[in-house]
Amino acid sequence: MKNGKWYTFLIGSVFLTGIALYGLWIGYQDIVNPPERTLSVSEDTRPEPVGDVYVALGDSLTRGVGSTSGAGYVQPVGEALEENDIRTQNLAVSGARTEDLLAQLEQPEVRRTIENARYITLTIGGNDLFNRGENVDNFESVDIEQVVTDAKTNLNDIFEQVRGLNDTAQIVYIALYNPFQENENGEAFNQLILDWNASAATFGNAQRIDVIDPFAYVSDVGRDLATDQFHPSDRTYEKLAEDVLFILE
């Protein structure tokens, strides 16, 4: 009997380790080799216009990269909303920047999906500011102020367009945290991100968009980030999901 229990424990440990390693590999590939950005939505994936829909937009955080199960924050939010017959449509694209989301908003299928949404969440801006960490490593040689200015302009345009497509939906934007705090230029990026989040709140107020500020959620890289040290850990994703549901419900 003891051997049987030990065998079951061993198999379970190997299985959990495999899941964790798979999550690490997915996160690493997303940073080093971002997938091709497919911005359009095909007819077979677009929900029917009848009924209520929860639409998720943005980048890899909305895709759930870094989560050991791939659930991220969208899946638990969607599961909670399903109790009220709300269907989930995740249109996020890993590696997307603000200009990519603006291009996606030009797609007719995407626009129709947003028009039919009851709830909308989005994450965007991190790839603009960090550029896979290159802007942090080369802080002195990059015109980071221009990068931030351009990205803010795009973010404001995104807010205006999404609200313009749907005047009644509840919309939530999850702002930025700093995954590079241990970098020698990490402290300089703290102020940039705080400023970004403050601007996002201002843009959001103008368009009746709620803004979640997750800056304080990442203070311990090993605990608060995934093994790729860029995307949220399961613990942080759970916090984001709780925040989103608190606003939506």
Coordinates of N, CA and C in Angstrom, one line a residue:
M1 N 0.8 -1.2 0.0 CA 0.0 0.0 0.0 C 0.9 1.3 0.0
K2 N 1.9 1.2 0.8 CA 2.8 2.4 0.9 C 3.5 2.6 -0.5
N3 N 3.9 1.5 -1.2 CA 4.5 1.7 -2.5 C 3.5 2.3 -3.5
G4 N 2.2 1.9 -3.3 CA 1.2 2.4 -4.2 C 1.0 3.9 -4.0
K5 N 1.0 4.3 -2.8 CA 0.9 5.8 -2.5 C 2.1 6.5 -3.0
W6 N 3.3 6.0 -2.8 CA 4.5 6.7 -3.3 C 4.5 6.8 -4.8
Y7 N 4.0 5.7 -5.5 CA 4.0 5.7 -6.9 C 3.0 6.8 -7.4
T8 N 1.8 6.9 -6.8 CA 0.8 7.9 -7.1 C 1.4 9.3 -6.9
F9 N 2.1 9.5 -5.8 CA 2.7 10.8 -5.5 C 3.7 11.2 -6.5
L10 N 4.5 10.2 -6.9 CA 5.6 10.4 -7.9 C 5.0 10.8 -9.2
I11 N 4.0 10.1 -9.7 CA 3.3 10.4 -11.0 C 2.7 11.8 -10.9
G12 N 2.1 12.2 -9.8 CA 1.5 13.5 -9.7 C 2.5 14.6 -9.7
S13 N 3.7 14.4 -9.1 CA 4.7 15.4 -9.1 C 5.3 15.6 -10.4
V14 N 5.5 14.5 -11.2 CA 6.0 14.6 -12.6 C 5.0 15.4 -13.4
F15 N 3.7 15.1 -13.2 CA 2.7 15.8 -14.0 C 2.7 17.3 -13.8
L16 N 2.7 17.7 -12.5 CA 2.7 19.1 -12.1 C 4.0 19.8 -12.6
T17 N 5.1 19.1 -12.5 CA 6.4 19.7 -13.0 C 6.3 19.9 -14.5
G18 N 5.7 18.9 -15.2 CA 5.5 19.1 -16.7 C 4.7 20.3 -17.0
I19 N 3.6 20.5 -16.3 CA 2.8 21.7 -16.6 C 3.5 23.0 -16.3
A20 N 4.3 23.0 -15.3 CA 5.1 24.2 -15.0 C 6.1 24.5 -16.0
L21 N 6.8 23.4 -16.5 CA 7.8 23.6 -17.5 C 7.2 24.0 -18.8
Y22 N 6.0 23.5 -19.1 CA 5.3 23.9 -20.3 C 4.9 25.4 -20.3
G23 N 4.5 25.9 -19.1 CA 4.2 27.3 -19.0 C 5.4 28.2 -19.2
L24 N 6.6 27.7 -18.6 CA 7.8 28.4 -18.8 C 8.2 28.5 -20.3
W25 N 8.0 27.4 -21.0 CA 8.4 27.4 -22.4 C 7.5 28.3 -23.2
I26 N 6.2 28.3 -22.9 CA 5.3 29.2 -23.7 C 5.6 30.6 -23.4
G27 N 5.9 31.0 -22.2 CA 6.3 32.4 -21.8 C 7.5 32.8 -22.5
Y28 N 8.5 31.9 -22.5 CA 9.8 32.2 -23.1 C 9.7 32.4 -24.6
Q29 N 8.9 31.5 -25.3 CA 8.7 31.7 -26.7 C 7.9 33.0 -27.0
D30 N 7.0 33.4 -26.2 CA 6.2 34.6 -26.4 C 7.1 35.8 -26.4
I31 N 8.2 35.8 -25.5 CA 9.0 37.0 -25.4 C 10.1 36.9 -26.5
V32 N 10.8 35.8 -26.7 CA 11.9 35.7 -27.7 C 11.4 35.6 -29.1
N33 N 10.3 34.8 -29.4 CA 9.8 34.7 -30.7 C 8.3 34.9 -30.7
P34 N 7.9 36.2 -30.6 CA 6.5 36.5 -30.6 C 5.8 35.9 -31.8
P35 N 4.6 35.3 -31.6 CA 3.9 34.8 -32.7 C 3.4 35.8 -33.7
E36 N 3.2 35.4 -34.9 CA 2.7 36.4 -35.9 C 1.4 36.9 -35.5
R37 N 1.2 38.3 -35.6 CA 0.1 38.9 -35.1 C -1.1 38.8 -36.1
T38 N -2.0 38.0 -35.8 CA -3.2 37.9 -36.7 C -4.3 38.8 -36.1
L39 N -4.6 39.8 -36.8 CA -5.4 40.9 -36.3 C -6.9 40.7 -36.6
S40 N -7.3 39.9 -37.5 CA -8.7 39.8 -37.9 C -9.3 38.6 -37.2
V41 N -10.7 38.7 -37.2 CA -11.4 37.6 -36.5 C -12.3 37.0 -37.6
S42 N -12.2 35.6 -37.7 CA -12.9 34.9 -38.8 C -14.4 34.8 -38.4
E43 N -15.2 34.5 -39.4 CA -16.6 34.4 -39.1 C -16.9 33.2 -38.2
D44 N -16.1 32.1 -38.2 CA -16.5 31.0 -37.4 C -16.1 31.2 -36.0
T45 N -15.4 32.2 -35.6 CA -15.0 32.4 -34.2 C -15.8 33.6 -33.6
R46 N -16.5 34.4 -34.5 CA -17.2 35.5 -34.0 C -18.5 35.0 -33.4
P47 N -18.9 35.4 -32.2 CA -20.2 35.0 -31.6 C -21.3 35.6 -32.3
E48 N -22.5 34.9 -32.3 CA -23.7 35.5 -32.9 C -24.1 36.8 -32.2
P49 N -24.7 37.7 -32.9 CA -25.0 39.0 -32.3 C -26.2 38.9 -31.3
V50 N -26.8 37.8 -31.2 CA -27.9 37.6 -30.2 C -27.3 37.2 -28.9
G51 N -27.7 37.9 -27.8 CA -27.3 37.6 -26.5 C -26.2 38.5 -26.0
D52 N -25.7 38.2 -24.8 CA -24.6 39.0 -24.2 C -23.3 38.4 -24.3
V53 N -22.3 39.2 -24.6 CA -20.9 38.8 -24.8 C -19.9 39.5 -24.0
Y54 N -18.9 38.8 -23.5 CA -17.8 39.4 -22.8 C -16.6 39.4 -23.8
V55 N -16.1 40.5 -24.2 CA -15.0 40.6 -25.2 C -13.7 41.0 -24.5
A56 N -12.6 40.3 -24.7 CA -11.3 40.6 -24.1 C -10.4 41.0 -25.3
L57 N -9.7 42.1 -25.1 CA -8.9 42.7 -26.1 C -7.4 42.9 -25.6
G58 N -6.5 43.0 -26.5 CA -5.1 43.4 -26.0 C -4.0 42.4 -26.4
D59 N -3.1 42.2 -25.4 CA -1.9 41.5 -25.7 C -1.8 40.1 -24.9
S60 N -0.6 39.7 -24.6 CA -0.4 38.4 -24.0 C -0.9 38.3 -22.6
L61 N -1.1 39.4 -21.9 CA -1.7 39.3 -20.6 C -3.1 38.8 -20.7
T62 N -3.8 39.3 -21.7 CA -5.2 38.9 -21.9 C -5.3 37.5 -22.5
R63 N -4.2 37.1 -23.1 CA -4.2 35.7 -23.6 C -3.8 34.7 -22.5
G64 N -3.3 35.2 -21.4 CA -3.0 34.4 -20.2 C -1.6 33.8 -20.2
V65 N -0.7 34.3 -21.0 CA 0.6 33.8 -21.1 C 1.3 33.9 -19.7
G66 N 2.0 32.9 -19.3 CA 2.6 32.9 -18.0 C 1.8 32.1 -17.0
S67 N 0.5 32.0 -17.2 CA -0.3 31.2 -16.3 C 0.0 29.7 -16.6
T68 N 0.2 28.9 -15.5 CA 0.5 27.5 -15.7 C -0.6 26.7 -16.4
S69 N -1.8 27.2 -16.3 CA -2.9 26.5 -17.0 C -3.4 27.2 -18.2
G70 N -2.8 28.4 -18.4 CA -3.3 29.2 -19.6 C -4.6 30.0 -19.3
A71 N -5.1 29.9 -18.1 CA -6.3 30.6 -17.7 C -6.2 32.1 -17.7
G72 N -5.0 32.6 -17.2 CA -4.9 34.0 -17.0 C -5.9 34.6 -16.2
Y73 N -6.4 35.8 -16.5 CA -7.5 36.4 -15.8 C -8.8 36.3 -16.6
V74 N -8.7 36.1 -17.9 CA -10.0 36.1 -18.7 C -10.8 34.9 -18.4
Q75 N -10.2 33.7 -18.3 CA -11.0 32.5 -18.1 C -11.8 32.5 -16.8
P76 N -11.2 32.9 -15.7 CA -12.0 32.9 -14.4 C -13.1 34.0 -14.5
V77 N -12.8 35.1 -15.2 CA -13.8 36.1 -15.3 C -15.0 35.6 -16.2
G78 N -14.6 35.0 -17.3 CA -15.6 34.4 -18.2 C -16.4 33.3 -17.6
E79 N -15.8 32.5 -16.8 CA -16.6 31.4 -16.1 C -17.6 32.0 -15.1
A80 N -17.2 33.1 -14.4 CA -18.1 33.7 -13.5 C -19.3 34.4 -14.2
L81 N -19.0 35.0 -15.4 CA -20.0 35.6 -16.1 C -21.0 34.6 -16.8
E82 N -20.4 33.4 -17.1 CA -21.3 32.4 -17.7 C -22.5 32.1 -16.9
E83 N -22.4 32.3 -15.6 CA -23.6 32.0 -14.7 C -24.8 32.9 -15.1
N84 N -24.5 34.1 -15.7 CA -25.5 35.0 -16.2 C -25.7 34.9 -17.7
D85 N -25.3 33.7 -18.3 CA -25.4 33.5 -19.7 C -24.6 34.5 -20.6
I86 N -23.4 34.9 -20.1 CA -22.5 35.7 -20.8 C -21.5 34.9 -21.5
R87 N -21.3 35.0 -22.8 CA -20.3 34.2 -23.5 C -19.0 35.0 -23.7
T88 N -17.9 34.3 -23.7 CA -16.6 35.0 -23.7 C -16.0 34.9 -25.1
Q89 N -15.4 36.0 -25.6 CA -14.7 36.1 -26.9 C -13.4 36.8 -26.6
N90 N -12.3 36.0 -26.7 CA -11.0 36.5 -26.4 C -10.3 36.9 -27.7
L91 N -10.1 38.1 -28.0 CA -9.5 38.6 -29.3 C -8.1 39.1 -29.1
A92 N -7.5 38.9 -28.0 CA -6.2 39.4 -27.7 C -5.1 38.6 -28.5
V93 N -4.0 39.4 -28.8 CA -3.0 38.8 -29.7 C -1.6 39.0 -28.9
S94 N -1.0 37.9 -28.6 CA 0.3 38.0 -27.9 C 1.3 38.8 -28.7
G95 N 2.0 39.7 -28.0 CA 3.0 40.6 -28.7 C 2.4 41.9 -29.2
A96 N 1.1 42.0 -29.1 CA 0.5 43.2 -29.7 C 0.9 44.5 -29.0
R97 N 1.0 45.6 -29.8 CA 1.3 46.9 -29.2 C 0.1 47.8 -29.5
T98 N 0.2 49.0 -29.1 CA -1.0 49.9 -29.2 C -1.4 50.1 -30.7
E99 N -0.4 50.2 -31.6 CA -0.7 50.4 -33.0 C -1.4 49.1 -33.6
D100 N -1.0 47.9 -33.0 CA -1.6 46.7 -33.5 C -3.1 46.6 -33.1
L101 N -3.4 47.0 -31.9 CA -4.8 47.0 -31.5 C -5.6 48.0 -32.3
L102 N -5.0 49.2 -32.6 CA -5.7 50.2 -33.4 C -6.0 49.6 -34.8
A103 N -5.1 48.8 -35.3 CA -5.3 48.2 -36.6 C -6.4 47.1 -36.5
Q104 N -6.4 46.4 -35.4 CA -7.4 45.4 -35.2 C -8.8 46.0 -35.1
L105 N -8.9 47.2 -34.5 CA -10.2 47.8 -34.4 C -10.7 48.3 -35.7
E106 N -9.9 48.2 -36.8 CA -10.4 48.6 -38.1 C -11.1 47.4 -38.8
Q107 N -10.9 46.2 -38.2 CA -11.5 45.0 -38.8 C -13.0 45.0 -38.6
P108 N -13.8 44.8 -39.7 CA -15.2 44.8 -39.5 C -15.8 43.8 -38.5
E109 N -15.2 42.6 -38.5 CA -15.7 41.5 -37.6 C -15.4 41.9 -36.2
V110 N -14.2 42.5 -35.9 CA -13.9 42.9 -34.6 C -14.8 44.0 -34.1
R111 N -15.1 45.0 -35.0 CA -16.0 46.1 -34.7 C -17.4 45.6 -34.3
R112 N -17.9 44.6 -35.1 CA -19.2 44.1 -34.8 C -19.2 43.3 -33.5
T113 N -18.1 42.6 -33.2 CA -18.1 41.9 -31.9 C -18.1 42.8 -30.8
I114 N -17.4 43.9 -30.9 CA -17.3 44.9 -29.8 C -18.7 45.6 -29.7
E115 N -19.3 45.9 -30.8 CA -20.7 46.5 -30.7 C -21.7 45.6 -30.0
N116 N -21.5 44.3 -30.0 CA -22.4 43.4 -29.4 C -22.0 43.0 -27.9
A117 N -21.0 43.6 -27.4 CA -20.4 43.2 -26.1 C -21.2 43.9 -25.0
R118 N -21.3 43.2 -23.9 CA -21.9 43.8 -22.7 C -20.7 44.2 -21.7
Y119 N -19.7 43.4 -21.8 CA -18.5 43.6 -21.0 C -17.2 43.6 -21.9
I120 N -16.3 44.5 -21.6 CA -15.0 44.5 -22.4 C -13.9 44.7 -21.4
T121 N -12.8 43.9 -21.6 CA -11.6 44.2 -20.8 C -10.4 44.2 -21.8
L122 N -9.4 45.0 -21.5 CA -8.2 45.1 -22.3 C -6.9 45.3 -21.6
T123 N -5.9 44.8 -22.1 CA -4.5 45.1 -21.7 C -3.7 45.5 -22.9
I124 N -3.0 46.6 -22.8 CA -2.1 47.0 -23.9 C -1.2 48.0 -23.4
G125 N 0.0 48.2 -24.1 CA 1.0 49.2 -23.7 C 2.3 48.7 -23.2
G126 N 2.3 47.5 -22.6 CA 3.5 46.9 -22.1 C 4.5 46.7 -23.1
N127 N 4.1 46.1 -24.3 CA 5.1 45.9 -25.4 C 5.6 47.1 -26.0
D128 N 4.8 48.2 -26.0 CA 5.3 49.5 -26.4 C 6.5 50.0 -25.5
L129 N 6.2 50.0 -24.2 CA 7.2 50.6 -23.3 C 8.4 49.7 -23.1
F130 N 8.2 48.4 -23.0 CA 9.3 47.5 -22.7 C 10.1 47.0 -23.9
N131 N 9.3 46.8 -25.0 CA 9.9 46.2 -26.2 C 10.8 45.0 -25.9
R132 N 10.1 44.0 -25.2 CA 10.8 42.8 -24.8 C 12.0 43.0 -24.0
G133 N 12.0 44.1 -23.3 CA 13.1 44.4 -22.3 C 14.2 45.2 -23.0
E134 N 14.2 45.4 -24.3 CA 15.3 46.1 -25.0 C 15.3 47.6 -24.6
N135 N 14.1 48.2 -24.4 CA 14.1 49.6 -24.0 C 14.6 49.8 -22.6
V136 N 14.5 48.7 -21.7 CA 15.0 48.8 -20.4 C 16.5 48.7 -20.4
D137 N 17.0 47.7 -21.1 CA 18.5 47.5 -21.2 C 19.2 48.6 -21.9
N138 N 18.6 49.3 -22.9 CA 19.2 50.3 -23.6 C 18.5 51.7 -23.3
F139 N 18.2 51.9 -22.0 CA 17.5 53.0 -21.6 C 18.1 54.3 -22.0
E140 N 19.5 54.4 -22.0 CA 20.1 55.7 -22.3 C 20.1 56.0 -23.7
S141 N 20.0 55.0 -24.6 CA 20.1 55.3 -26.0 C 18.7 55.3 -26.7
V142 N 17.7 55.0 -26.0 CA 16.3 55.0 -26.6 C 15.6 56.3 -26.2
D143 N 14.9 56.8 -27.2 CA 14.1 58.0 -26.9 C 12.8 57.6 -26.2
I144 N 12.9 57.2 -25.0 CA 11.8 56.6 -24.3 C 10.6 57.6 -24.1
E145 N 10.9 58.8 -24.0 CA 9.9 59.8 -23.8 C 9.0 59.9 -25.1
Q146 N 9.6 59.7 -26.2 CA 8.8 59.7 -27.5 C 8.0 58.4 -27.6
V147 N 8.6 57.3 -27.2 CA 7.9 56.0 -27.2 C 6.7 56.1 -26.3
V148 N 6.8 56.7 -25.1 CA 5.7 56.8 -24.2 C 4.6 57.8 -24.7
T149 N 5.1 58.9 -25.3 CA 4.1 59.9 -25.8 C 3.3 59.3 -27.0
D150 N 4.0 58.6 -27.9 CA 3.2 57.9 -29.0 C 2.3 56.9 -28.5
A151 N 2.7 56.1 -27.5 CA 1.8 55.0 -27.0 C 0.6 55.6 -26.3
K152 N 0.8 56.7 -25.5 CA -0.3 57.3 -24.8 C -1.3 57.8 -25.8
T153 N -0.8 58.4 -26.9 CA -1.8 58.9 -27.9 C -2.6 57.8 -28.5
N154 N -1.9 56.6 -28.8 CA -2.6 55.5 -29.3 C -3.6 54.9 -28.2
L155 N -3.2 54.9 -27.0 CA -4.1 54.4 -25.9 C -5.4 55.3 -25.9
N156 N -5.2 56.6 -25.9 CA -6.4 57.4 -25.9 C -7.3 57.2 -27.1
D157 N -6.7 57.0 -28.3 CA -7.5 56.7 -29.5 C -8.2 55.3 -29.3
I158 N -7.5 54.4 -28.7 CA -8.2 53.1 -28.5 C -9.4 53.2 -27.6
F159 N -9.2 53.9 -26.5 CA -10.4 54.2 -25.6 C -11.5 54.8 -26.3
E160 N -11.2 55.9 -27.1 CA -12.3 56.6 -27.8 C -13.0 55.7 -28.8
Q161 N -12.2 54.9 -29.5 CA -12.8 54.0 -30.6 C -13.7 52.9 -29.9
V162 N -13.2 52.3 -28.9 CA -13.9 51.2 -28.3 C -15.2 51.8 -27.7
R163 N -15.1 52.9 -27.0 CA -16.3 53.5 -26.4 C -17.3 54.0 -27.5
G164 N -16.7 54.5 -28.6 CA -17.5 54.9 -29.7 C -18.3 53.8 -30.4
L165 N -17.7 52.6 -30.4 CA -18.4 51.4 -31.0 C -19.5 50.9 -30.0
N166 N -19.3 51.1 -28.7 CA -20.3 50.6 -27.8 C -20.4 51.5 -26.6
D167 N -21.6 52.2 -26.6 CA -21.8 53.3 -25.6 C -22.3 52.7 -24.3
T168 N -22.7 51.5 -24.2 CA -23.3 50.9 -23.0 C -22.5 49.9 -22.3
A169 N -21.5 49.3 -22.9 CA -20.8 48.2 -22.3 C -20.0 48.7 -21.1
Q170 N -19.8 47.8 -20.1 CA -18.8 48.1 -19.0 C -17.4 47.8 -19.6
I171 N -16.5 48.7 -19.5 CA -15.2 48.5 -20.0 C -14.1 48.7 -18.9
V172 N -13.2 47.7 -18.9 CA -12.1 47.8 -17.9 C -10.8 47.7 -18.6
Y173 N -9.9 48.6 -18.3 CA -8.5 48.5 -18.8 C -7.6 48.2 -17.6
I174 N -6.8 47.2 -17.8 CA -5.7 46.8 -16.8 C -4.4 47.5 -17.2
A175 N -4.0 48.4 -16.4 CA -2.8 49.2 -16.7 C -1.5 48.4 -16.5
L176 N -0.4 49.0 -16.3 CA 0.9 48.3 -16.3 C 1.6 48.2 -14.9
Y177 N 2.4 47.2 -14.8 CA 3.3 47.0 -13.7 C 4.7 46.9 -14.2
N178 N 5.7 46.9 -13.4 CA 7.1 46.9 -13.8 C 7.7 45.5 -13.6
P179 N 7.9 44.7 -14.6 CA 8.6 43.4 -14.4 C 10.1 43.5 -14.4
F180 N 10.6 44.7 -14.6 CA 12.1 44.8 -14.6 C 12.6 45.6 -13.5
Q181 N 12.0 45.4 -12.3 CA 12.5 46.2 -11.2 C 13.9 45.9 -10.7
E182 N 14.4 44.7 -11.0 CA 15.7 44.3 -10.6 C 16.8 44.7 -11.6
N183 N 16.3 45.3 -12.7 CA 17.3 45.8 -13.7 C 17.9 47.1 -13.2
E184 N 19.1 47.4 -13.6 CA 19.7 48.6 -13.2 C 18.9 49.9 -13.6
N185 N 18.1 49.8 -14.6 CA 17.3 50.9 -15.0 C 15.8 50.7 -14.6
G186 N 15.6 49.7 -13.7 CA 14.2 49.4 -13.3 C 13.6 50.6 -12.5
E187 N 14.4 51.3 -11.7 CA 13.8 52.4 -10.9 C 13.3 53.5 -11.8
A188 N 14.1 53.8 -12.9 CA 13.7 54.8 -13.8 C 12.3 54.5 -14.5
F189 N 12.1 53.2 -14.8 CA 10.9 52.7 -15.4 C 9.7 52.8 -14.4
N190 N 10.0 52.7 -13.1 CA 8.9 52.8 -12.2 C 8.1 54.1 -12.4
Q191 N 8.8 55.2 -12.5 CA 8.2 56.5 -12.7 C 7.4 56.6 -14.0
L192 N 8.0 56.0 -15.1 CA 7.3 56.0 -16.4 C 6.0 55.3 -16.3
I193 N 6.0 54.2 -15.6 CA 4.8 53.4 -15.5 C 3.8 54.0 -14.6
L194 N 4.2 54.6 -13.5 CA 3.2 55.3 -12.7 C 2.6 56.5 -13.5
D195 N 3.4 57.2 -14.3 CA 2.9 58.2 -15.1 C 1.9 57.7 -16.2
W196 N 2.3 56.5 -16.8 CA 1.4 55.9 -17.7 C 0.0 55.6 -17.1
N197 N 0.1 54.9 -16.0 CA -1.2 54.5 -15.3 C -2.0 55.7 -14.9
A198 N -1.4 56.8 -14.5 CA -2.2 58.0 -14.2 C -2.8 58.6 -15.4
S199 N -2.1 58.6 -16.6 CA -2.7 59.1 -17.8 C -3.8 58.2 -18.3
A200 N -3.7 56.9 -18.1 CA -4.7 55.9 -18.5 C -6.0 56.2 -17.7
A201 N -5.8 56.5 -16.4 CA -7.0 56.8 -15.6 C -7.7 58.1 -16.1
T202 N -6.9 59.1 -16.5 CA -7.5 60.3 -17.0 C -8.3 60.0 -18.3
F203 N -7.6 59.2 -19.2 CA -8.3 58.9 -20.5 C -9.6 58.1 -20.2
G204 N -9.4 57.2 -19.2 CA -10.6 56.3 -18.9 C -11.7 57.1 -18.3
N205 N -11.5 58.1 -17.5 CA -12.6 58.9 -16.9 C -13.3 59.6 -18.0
A206 N -12.6 60.0 -19.0 CA -13.3 60.7 -20.1 C -14.2 59.8 -21.0
Q207 N -13.9 58.5 -20.9 CA -14.7 57.6 -21.8 C -15.5 56.6 -20.9
R208 N -15.6 56.9 -19.6 CA -16.4 56.0 -18.7 C -15.8 54.6 -18.8
I209 N -14.4 54.5 -18.7 CA -13.7 53.2 -18.7 C -13.0 53.1 -17.3
D210 N -13.3 52.0 -16.6 CA -12.6 51.8 -15.4 C -11.2 51.3 -15.6
V211 N -10.3 51.8 -14.8 CA -8.8 51.5 -14.9 C -8.3 50.8 -13.7
I212 N -7.8 49.6 -13.8 CA -7.2 48.9 -12.7 C -5.7 49.2 -12.7
D213 N -5.1 49.6 -11.6 CA -3.7 49.9 -11.5 C -3.0 48.8 -10.8
P214 N -2.3 47.9 -11.5 CA -1.6 46.7 -10.9 C -0.2 46.9 -10.4
F215 N 0.2 48.2 -10.4 CA 1.6 48.5 -10.2 C 2.1 47.8 -8.9
A216 N 1.3 47.9 -7.8 CA 1.7 47.4 -6.5 C 1.6 45.9 -6.4
Y217 N 1.1 45.3 -7.4 CA 0.9 43.8 -7.4 C 2.3 43.1 -7.6
V218 N 3.2 43.8 -8.2 CA 4.5 43.2 -8.5 C 5.6 43.8 -7.7
S219 N 5.9 43.2 -6.6 CA 7.0 43.7 -5.7 C 8.1 42.7 -5.5
D220 N 7.7 41.4 -5.7 CA 8.6 40.3 -5.5 C 8.6 39.5 -6.8
V221 N 9.6 39.6 -7.6 CA 9.7 39.0 -8.9 C 9.4 37.5 -8.9
G222 N 10.0 36.8 -7.9 CA 9.9 35.4 -7.9 C 8.5 35.0 -7.5
R223 N 7.8 35.8 -6.8 CA 6.4 35.4 -6.3 C 5.3 35.9 -7.2
D224 N 5.5 37.2 -7.7 CA 4.4 37.9 -8.4 C 4.5 37.7 -9.9
L225 N 5.6 37.2 -10.5 CA 5.7 37.0 -11.9 C 5.9 35.5 -12.2
A226 N 5.5 35.2 -13.5 CA 5.7 33.8 -13.9 C 7.2 33.5 -14.1
T227 N 7.5 32.3 -14.4 CA 8.9 31.8 -14.5 C 9.7 32.6 -15.6
D228 N 8.9 33.2 -16.5 CA 9.6 34.0 -17.6 C 10.0 35.4 -17.1
Q229 N 9.6 35.7 -15.8 CA 9.9 37.0 -15.2 C 9.4 38.2 -16.0
F230 N 8.3 38.0 -16.6 CA 7.7 39.1 -17.4 C 6.2 39.1 -17.2
H231 N 5.6 38.0 -17.4 CA 4.1 37.9 -17.3 C 3.7 37.6 -15.9
P232 N 2.4 37.8 -15.5 CA 2.0 37.6 -14.2 C 2.1 36.1 -13.8
S233 N 2.3 35.9 -12.5 CA 2.2 34.5 -12.0 C 0.7 34.2 -11.8
D234 N 0.4 32.9 -11.5 CA -1.0 32.5 -11.2 C -1.6 33.4 -10.1
R235 N -0.8 33.7 -9.1 CA -1.2 34.5 -7.9 C -1.7 35.9 -8.4
T236 N -0.9 36.5 -9.3 CA -1.2 37.8 -9.7 C -2.3 37.8 -10.7
Y237 N -2.4 36.8 -11.6 CA -3.6 36.7 -12.4 C -4.9 36.6 -11.6
E238 N -4.8 35.8 -10.5 CA -6.0 35.7 -9.7 C -6.4 37.0 -9.1
K239 N -5.5 37.8 -8.7 CA -5.8 39.2 -8.2 C -6.5 40.0 -9.3
L240 N -5.9 40.0 -10.5 CA -6.5 40.8 -11.6 C -7.9 40.3 -11.9
A241 N -8.2 39.0 -11.9 CA -9.5 38.5 -12.1 C -10.5 39.0 -11.0
E242 N -10.0 39.0 -9.8 CA -10.9 39.4 -8.7 C -11.2 40.9 -8.9
D243 N -10.2 41.7 -9.3 CA -10.5 43.1 -9.5 C -11.5 43.4 -10.6
V244 N -11.3 42.6 -11.7 CA -12.2 42.8 -12.8 C -13.6 42.4 -12.4
L245 N -13.8 41.3 -11.8 CA -15.1 40.8 -11.4 C -15.7 41.8 -10.4
F246 N -14.9 42.4 -9.5 CA -15.5 43.3 -8.5 C -16.1 44.5 -9.3
I247 N -15.4 45.0 -10.3 CA -16.0 46.1 -11.1 C -17.2 45.7 -11.9
L248 N -17.1 44.6 -12.6 CA -18.2 44.1 -13.5 C -19.4 43.7 -12.8
E249 N -19.3 43.1 -11.6 CA -20.4 42.6 -10.9 C -20.9 43.6 -9.8

